[in-house]
Amino acid sequence: MKIVIVGGTGLIGSKLVNQLRERGHEAVAAAPNTGVNSITGEGLADALKGASAVVDVTNSPSWEDAAVLKFFETSTRNLLAHEAAAGVGHHVALSVVGTDRLLESGFFRAKLAQENLIKASSIPYSIIRATQFFEFVKKIADLSTEGNKVRLPPVLFQPMAADDVATAIGRIAMSSPVNATVEIGGPEQFRLDELIRRDLAARKDPREVISDPHARYYGIQVSERTLVPNDGAQLGETRFEDWLNQSTKQVPMTGRQGA
Ligand SMILES: NC(=O)c1ccc[n+]([C@@H]2O[C@H](COP(=O)([O-])OP(=O)(O)OC[C@H]3O[C@@H](n4cnc5c(N)ncnc54)[C@H](OP(=O)(O)O)[C@@H]3O)[C@@H](O)[C@H]2O)c1
């Protein structure tokens, strides 16, 4: 089965390409540096020839409001038009749990626009909304840092390993389109502030995490369940503690890592 992974050189895309190849599928990593650009359309027609499914795990190089909206709208329109021309029967896209509750942010307005274009198109689809990746936890801390303090709200948080995200996408891409949105998440729920505190402590990062119900997540006001999936979400297997032990073994301790 030929599957094209647009964004196939990124964090999730490269894991997905490897997992599919290990299972004997023809997985094409499509990205600007492999000659495929979903914004300009370069290389798309060739890459999509004979593909059963296209997985979109691209991300915008800029998260500025207008730029990110333009990226996801243009990229999605181009992909869907080329898929229609090539007769592709399944469009799979990765989005974010709670997107419709996070619209204060231009990034999530862009993700919702991406989802709406997919739903309005004629291509059978599966939209996968994932919770935050474990690999993204440090960036959340960095975005909430002022001086040596990280201010975060104690809301529920259910992150998952990027490996498990890729596994779930692969499973869904190999199945029939659901023409609906599927949620995926991690196996455990935490409090956001507590999880970031554990992550920083394990990395010997000296920043102090302050629990503040009024603090914003990524600049957005969130409440108890904004970031967690509904009942019935498909859950990954990897526990945060095991991932953290693994990742702190691999990464040398360098104290505070950027802000
Ligand atoms: N971070 C989270 O916790 C989280 C949670 C849920 C869902 N998501 C979603 O997951 C998706 C993938 O995230 P990620 O972290 O894997 O992204 P990433 O590592 O930043 O990778 C993005 C990929 O998109 C490619 N790309 C950029 N511009 C392109 C273009 N014009 N044409 C084709 N490919 C292009 C990049 O190629 P180059 O490297 O060559 O530029 C790269 O392969 C995003 O849509 C994000 O919204 C993220």
CSV table of C-alpha atoms and ligand atoms in Angstrom, one decimal:
chain,number,residue,atom,x,y,z
A,1,MET,CA,0.0,0.0,0.0
A,2,LYS,CA,1.4,3.4,-1.0
A,3,ILE,CA,1.0,6.1,1.6
A,4,VAL,CA,2.3,9.7,1.2
A,5,ILE,CA,3.2,11.4,4.4
A,6,VAL,CA,3.2,15.2,3.8
A,7,GLY,CA,5.5,16.6,6.5
A,8,GLY,CA,7.2,13.2,6.5
A,9,THR,CA,10.6,14.6,7.7
A,10,GLY,CA,9.1,16.2,10.9
A,11,LEU,CA,8.8,14.8,14.4
A,12,ILE,CA,5.7,12.7,13.8
A,13,GLY,CA,6.1,12.3,10.1
A,14,SER,CA,9.6,10.7,10.3
A,15,LYS,CA,8.4,8.2,13.0
A,16,LEU,CA,5.3,7.4,10.9
A,17,VAL,CA,7.4,6.8,7.7
A,18,ASN,CA,9.7,4.4,9.7
A,19,GLN,CA,6.9,2.5,11.3
A,20,LEU,CA,5.0,2.0,8.0
A,21,ARG,CA,8.2,0.9,6.2
A,22,GLU,CA,9.0,-1.6,8.9
A,23,ARG,CA,5.5,-3.1,8.2
A,24,GLY,CA,6.3,-3.4,4.5
A,25,HIS,CA,4.4,-0.5,3.1
A,26,GLU,CA,5.6,2.0,0.6
A,27,ALA,CA,5.8,5.2,2.7
A,28,VAL,CA,6.8,8.4,0.8
A,29,ALA,CA,8.2,11.2,3.0
A,30,ALA,CA,7.0,14.3,1.3
A,31,ALA,CA,8.5,17.7,2.4
A,32,PRO,CA,10.3,20.6,0.8
A,33,ASN,CA,13.7,18.9,1.2
A,34,THR,CA,12.5,15.8,-0.6
A,35,GLY,CA,11.1,18.0,-3.5
A,36,VAL,CA,7.5,18.2,-2.4
A,37,ASN,CA,5.9,21.4,-1.3
A,38,SER,CA,2.3,21.7,-0.3
A,39,ILE,CA,2.3,25.5,-0.5
A,40,THR,CA,3.7,25.9,-4.0
A,41,GLY,CA,2.4,22.5,-5.2
A,42,GLU,CA,5.9,21.4,-6.4
A,43,GLY,CA,6.2,17.7,-6.7
A,44,LEU,CA,2.7,16.9,-5.4
A,45,ALA,CA,1.3,15.4,-8.6
A,46,ASP,CA,4.2,12.9,-9.0
A,47,ALA,CA,4.3,12.0,-5.3
A,48,LEU,CA,0.5,11.3,-5.1
A,49,LYS,CA,0.4,9.0,-8.2
A,50,GLY,CA,-1.0,5.6,-7.1
A,51,ALA,CA,-1.3,6.6,-3.4
A,52,SER,CA,-4.1,4.9,-1.4
A,53,ALA,CA,-3.9,7.5,1.4
A,54,VAL,CA,-2.3,10.9,2.1
A,55,VAL,CA,-1.4,11.8,5.7
A,56,ASP,CA,-0.9,15.5,6.5
A,57,VAL,CA,1.5,16.1,9.4
A,58,THR,CA,2.8,19.4,8.2
A,59,ASN,CA,3.3,22.3,10.4
A,60,SER,CA,3.7,26.0,9.6
A,61,PRO,CA,7.2,27.5,9.8
A,62,SER,CA,5.6,30.7,11.3
A,63,TRP,CA,3.0,30.7,14.0
A,64,GLU,CA,2.1,34.3,13.6
A,65,ASP,CA,-1.7,34.7,13.2
A,66,ALA,CA,-2.0,35.6,9.5
A,67,ALA,CA,1.0,33.4,8.4
A,68,VAL,CA,-0.2,30.2,10.1
A,69,LEU,CA,-3.8,30.6,8.7
A,70,LYS,CA,-2.4,31.2,5.2
A,71,PHE,CA,-0.2,28.1,5.6
A,72,PHE,CA,-2.8,25.6,6.7
A,73,GLU,CA,-5.5,27.0,4.2
A,74,THR,CA,-3.2,27.0,1.2
A,75,SER,CA,-1.5,23.7,2.0
A,76,THR,CA,-4.8,21.9,2.7
A,77,ARG,CA,-6.5,23.2,-0.5
A,78,ASN,CA,-3.5,22.2,-2.6
A,79,LEU,CA,-3.4,18.7,-1.0
A,80,LEU,CA,-7.1,18.1,-1.5
A,81,ALA,CA,-7.1,19.3,-5.1
A,82,HIS,CA,-4.1,17.1,-6.0
A,83,GLU,CA,-5.7,14.1,-4.2
A,84,ALA,CA,-8.9,14.6,-6.2
A,85,ALA,CA,-6.9,14.6,-9.4
A,86,ALA,CA,-4.9,11.5,-8.4
A,87,GLY,CA,-8.0,9.6,-7.2
A,88,VAL,CA,-6.7,9.3,-3.6
A,89,GLY,CA,-9.3,7.7,-1.4
A,90,HIS,CA,-8.3,8.7,2.1
A,91,HIS,CA,-7.0,12.0,3.5
A,92,VAL,CA,-5.7,11.8,7.1
A,93,ALA,CA,-4.8,14.9,9.0
A,94,LEU,CA,-3.3,15.5,12.4
A,95,SER,CA,-5.0,18.2,14.5
A,96,VAL,CA,-5.2,19.0,18.2
A,97,VAL,CA,-7.6,17.9,21.0
A,98,GLY,CA,-9.6,20.9,22.1
A,99,THR,CA,-9.0,22.9,18.9
A,100,ASP,CA,-12.5,24.4,19.1
A,101,ARG,CA,-11.9,25.5,22.7
A,102,LEU,CA,-8.6,27.2,22.0
A,103,LEU,CA,-9.7,29.7,19.3
A,104,GLU,CA,-8.3,32.7,21.2
A,105,SER,CA,-5.1,31.6,19.5
A,106,GLY,CA,-4.4,32.2,15.8
A,107,PHE,CA,-2.7,28.8,15.6
A,108,PHE,CA,-5.9,27.0,16.6
A,109,ARG,CA,-8.0,29.1,14.3
A,110,ALA,CA,-5.8,27.9,11.5
A,111,LYS,CA,-6.1,24.3,12.6
A,112,LEU,CA,-9.9,24.6,12.7
A,113,ALA,CA,-9.8,26.2,9.2
A,114,GLN,CA,-7.8,23.1,8.1
A,115,GLU,CA,-10.3,20.7,9.6
A,116,ASN,CA,-13.3,22.6,8.0
A,117,LEU,CA,-11.7,22.5,4.5
A,118,ILE,CA,-11.2,18.7,4.9
A,119,LYS,CA,-14.8,18.2,6.0
A,120,ALA,CA,-16.1,20.3,3.1
A,121,SER,CA,-14.1,18.4,0.4
A,122,SER,CA,-15.1,15.4,-1.6
A,123,ILE,CA,-12.2,13.2,-0.4
A,124,PRO,CA,-13.1,10.6,2.3
A,125,TYR,CA,-11.2,11.6,5.5
A,126,SER,CA,-10.1,10.9,9.0
A,127,ILE,CA,-9.2,13.8,11.2
A,128,ILE,CA,-7.1,12.8,14.2
A,129,ARG,CA,-7.0,15.2,17.2
A,130,ALA,CA,-4.1,14.4,19.5
A,131,THR,CA,-3.2,15.8,22.9
A,132,GLN,CA,0.1,17.5,23.4
A,133,PHE,CA,3.2,15.4,22.7
A,134,PHE,CA,5.6,14.6,25.6
A,135,GLU,CA,8.3,16.1,23.4
A,136,PHE,CA,6.3,19.4,23.5
A,137,VAL,CA,6.3,19.7,27.3
A,138,LYS,CA,9.6,21.7,27.4
A,139,LYS,CA,8.3,24.2,24.9
A,140,ILE,CA,5.2,24.8,27.0
A,141,ALA,CA,7.5,25.6,29.9
A,142,ASP,CA,9.6,27.9,27.7
A,143,LEU,CA,6.5,29.8,26.5
A,144,SER,CA,5.3,30.3,30.1
A,145,THR,CA,8.7,31.4,31.5
A,146,GLU,CA,9.4,34.9,32.9
A,147,GLY,CA,12.8,35.3,34.5
A,148,ASN,CA,13.3,32.1,36.5
A,149,LYS,CA,9.6,31.4,37.0
A,150,VAL,CA,7.2,29.3,34.9
A,151,ARG,CA,3.6,30.2,35.6
A,152,LEU,CA,1.0,27.6,34.7
A,153,PRO,CA,-2.7,26.8,35.5
A,154,PRO,CA,-3.4,23.6,37.4
A,155,VAL,CA,-5.7,22.2,34.7
A,156,LEU,CA,-6.0,18.6,33.5
A,157,PHE,CA,-3.5,17.5,31.0
A,158,GLN,CA,-3.1,14.1,29.2
A,159,PRO,CA,-0.1,14.3,26.9
A,160,MET,CA,1.2,11.3,24.8
A,161,ALA,CA,4.5,10.1,23.3
A,162,ALA,CA,5.2,11.1,19.7
A,163,ASP,CA,5.8,7.4,19.0
A,164,ASP,CA,2.3,6.6,20.1
A,165,VAL,CA,0.9,9.4,18.0
A,166,ALA,CA,2.6,7.9,14.9
A,167,THR,CA,1.3,4.4,15.7
A,168,ALA,CA,-2.3,5.7,16.0
A,169,ILE,CA,-2.0,7.6,12.8
A,170,GLY,CA,-0.6,4.6,11.0
A,171,ARG,CA,-3.4,2.4,12.2
A,172,ILE,CA,-6.1,4.9,11.1
A,173,ALA,CA,-4.4,5.6,7.8
A,174,MET,CA,-4.4,1.8,7.0
A,175,SER,CA,-8.2,1.5,7.8
A,176,SER,CA,-11.2,2.8,6.0
A,177,PRO,CA,-11.8,6.6,6.3
A,178,VAL,CA,-14.1,7.4,9.2
A,179,ASN,CA,-15.3,10.7,7.8
A,180,ALA,CA,-15.3,12.1,11.3
A,181,THR,CA,-12.9,13.2,14.0
A,182,VAL,CA,-11.1,10.7,16.2
A,183,GLU,CA,-9.4,11.7,19.5
A,184,ILE,CA,-6.1,10.2,20.8
A,185,GLY,CA,-4.4,10.9,24.1
A,186,GLY,CA,-2.0,9.6,26.7
A,187,PRO,CA,-2.7,6.8,29.2
A,188,GLU,CA,-2.7,9.1,32.3
A,189,GLN,CA,-4.1,12.4,33.3
A,190,PHE,CA,-2.0,15.0,35.2
A,191,ARG,CA,-2.2,18.6,36.3
A,192,LEU,CA,-0.4,20.7,33.8
A,193,ASP,CA,1.7,22.6,36.4
A,194,GLU,CA,2.7,19.4,38.2
A,195,LEU,CA,3.8,17.6,35.0
A,196,ILE,CA,6.0,20.5,33.9
A,197,ARG,CA,7.5,20.7,37.5
A,198,ARG,CA,8.4,17.0,37.2
A,199,ASP,CA,9.8,17.4,33.7
A,200,LEU,CA,12.0,20.3,34.7
A,201,ALA,CA,13.2,18.6,37.9
A,202,ALA,CA,14.2,15.5,36.0
A,203,ARG,CA,16.2,17.6,33.6
A,204,LYS,CA,17.8,19.5,36.6
A,205,ASP,CA,16.3,22.7,35.1
A,206,PRO,CA,16.4,25.3,38.0
A,207,ARG,CA,13.2,27.1,36.9
A,208,GLU,CA,10.4,27.3,39.5
A,209,VAL,CA,6.9,26.3,38.5
A,210,ILE,CA,4.2,28.5,40.0
A,211,SER,CA,0.7,27.2,40.1
A,212,ASP,CA,-1.6,30.0,39.1
A,213,PRO,CA,-5.3,29.4,38.1
A,214,HIS,CA,-5.2,32.7,36.1
A,215,ALA,CA,-2.0,31.8,34.2
A,216,ARG,CA,-2.5,31.2,30.5
A,217,TYR,CA,-1.6,28.2,28.5
A,218,TYR,CA,0.2,29.3,25.3
A,219,GLY,CA,-1.4,32.7,25.8
A,220,ILE,CA,-4.9,31.2,26.0
A,221,GLN,CA,-7.3,31.2,29.0
A,222,VAL,CA,-8.0,27.5,29.8
A,223,SER,CA,-10.3,25.7,32.2
A,224,GLU,CA,-10.3,22.3,33.9
A,225,ARG,CA,-11.0,20.1,30.8
A,226,THR,CA,-10.0,22.4,27.9
A,227,LEU,CA,-6.9,20.3,27.0
A,228,VAL,CA,-8.2,16.7,27.7
A,229,PRO,CA,-10.1,14.4,25.3
A,230,ASN,CA,-13.6,13.1,25.7
A,231,ASP,CA,-14.4,9.6,26.9
A,232,GLY,CA,-13.8,7.1,24.2
A,233,ALA,CA,-10.4,8.6,23.0
A,234,GLN,CA,-7.9,6.0,21.8
A,235,LEU,CA,-5.1,6.0,24.4
A,236,GLY,CA,-1.3,5.5,23.8
A,237,GLU,CA,0.7,3.0,25.9
A,238,THR,CA,3.8,5.0,26.9
A,239,ARG,CA,3.7,6.4,30.4
A,240,PHE,CA,5.2,9.8,31.0
A,241,GLU,CA,7.6,8.6,33.7
A,242,ASP,CA,9.1,5.9,31.4
A,243,TRP,CA,9.5,8.3,28.5
A,244,LEU,CA,11.1,10.9,30.9
A,245,ASN,CA,13.6,8.3,32.2
A,246,GLN,CA,14.5,7.3,28.7
A,247,SER,CA,14.8,10.9,27.4
A,248,THR,CA,16.8,12.2,30.3
A,249,LYS,CA,19.2,9.3,29.9
A,250,GLN,CA,19.8,10.2,26.2
A,251,VAL,CA,20.0,14.0,26.6
A,252,PRO,CA,23.0,15.4,28.5
A,253,MET,CA,22.1,17.7,31.4
A,254,THR,CA,22.8,21.3,30.4
A,255,GLY,CA,20.9,23.2,33.0
A,256,ARG,CA,18.3,25.6,31.8
A,257,GLN,CA,17.6,25.0,28.1
A,258,GLY,CA,16.5,28.2,26.5
A,259,ALA,CA,13.4,30.2,27.3
B,1,LIG,N1,3.1,19.8,19.3
B,1,LIG,C1,2.1,19.1,19.8
B,1,LIG,O1,2.0,18.8,21.0
B,1,LIG,C2,0.9,18.7,18.9
B,1,LIG,C3,-0.2,18.1,19.4
B,1,LIG,C4,-1.2,17.7,18.6
B,1,LIG,C5,-1.1,17.9,17.2
B,1,LIG,N2,0.0,18.6,16.7
B,1,LIG,C6,0.0,18.7,15.2
B,1,LIG,O2,1.0,17.8,14.7
B,1,LIG,C7,1.4,18.3,13.4
B,1,LIG,C8,2.8,17.9,13.1
B,1,LIG,O3,3.7,18.3,14.2
B,1,LIG,P1,5.2,18.0,14.3
B,1,LIG,O4,5.7,18.4,15.6
B,1,LIG,O5,5.5,16.6,13.8
B,1,LIG,O6,5.8,19.0,13.2
B,1,LIG,P2,7.3,19.3,12.7
B,1,LIG,O7,8.2,18.5,13.4
B,1,LIG,O8,7.5,20.8,12.8
B,1,LIG,O9,7.3,18.9,11.2
B,1,LIG,C9,6.6,19.7,10.2
B,1,LIG,C10,6.8,19.0,8.9
B,1,LIG,O10,6.1,19.8,7.9
B,1,LIG,C11,6.9,20.0,6.8
B,1,LIG,N3,6.6,21.2,6.0
B,1,LIG,C12,6.7,22.5,6.3
B,1,LIG,N4,6.3,23.2,5.3
B,1,LIG,C13,6.0,22.4,4.3
B,1,LIG,C14,5.5,22.6,3.0
B,1,LIG,N5,5.3,23.8,2.4
B,1,LIG,N6,5.3,21.4,2.2
B,1,LIG,C15,5.4,20.2,2.7
B,1,LIG,N7,5.9,20.0,4.0
B,1,LIG,C16,6.1,21.1,4.7
B,1,LIG,C17,8.3,20.1,7.4
B,1,LIG,O11,9.3,19.9,6.5
B,1,LIG,P3,10.8,20.7,6.7
B,1,LIG,O12,11.3,20.1,7.9
B,1,LIG,O13,11.5,20.3,5.4
B,1,LIG,O14,10.4,22.2,6.8
B,1,LIG,C18,8.2,18.9,8.4
B,1,LIG,O15,8.5,17.7,7.7
B,1,LIG,C19,1.1,19.8,13.4
B,1,LIG,O16,0.1,20.1,12.4
B,1,LIG,C20,0.6,20.1,14.8
B,1,LIG,O17,-0.5,21.0,14.7
B,1,LIG,C21,1.0,19.0,17.5
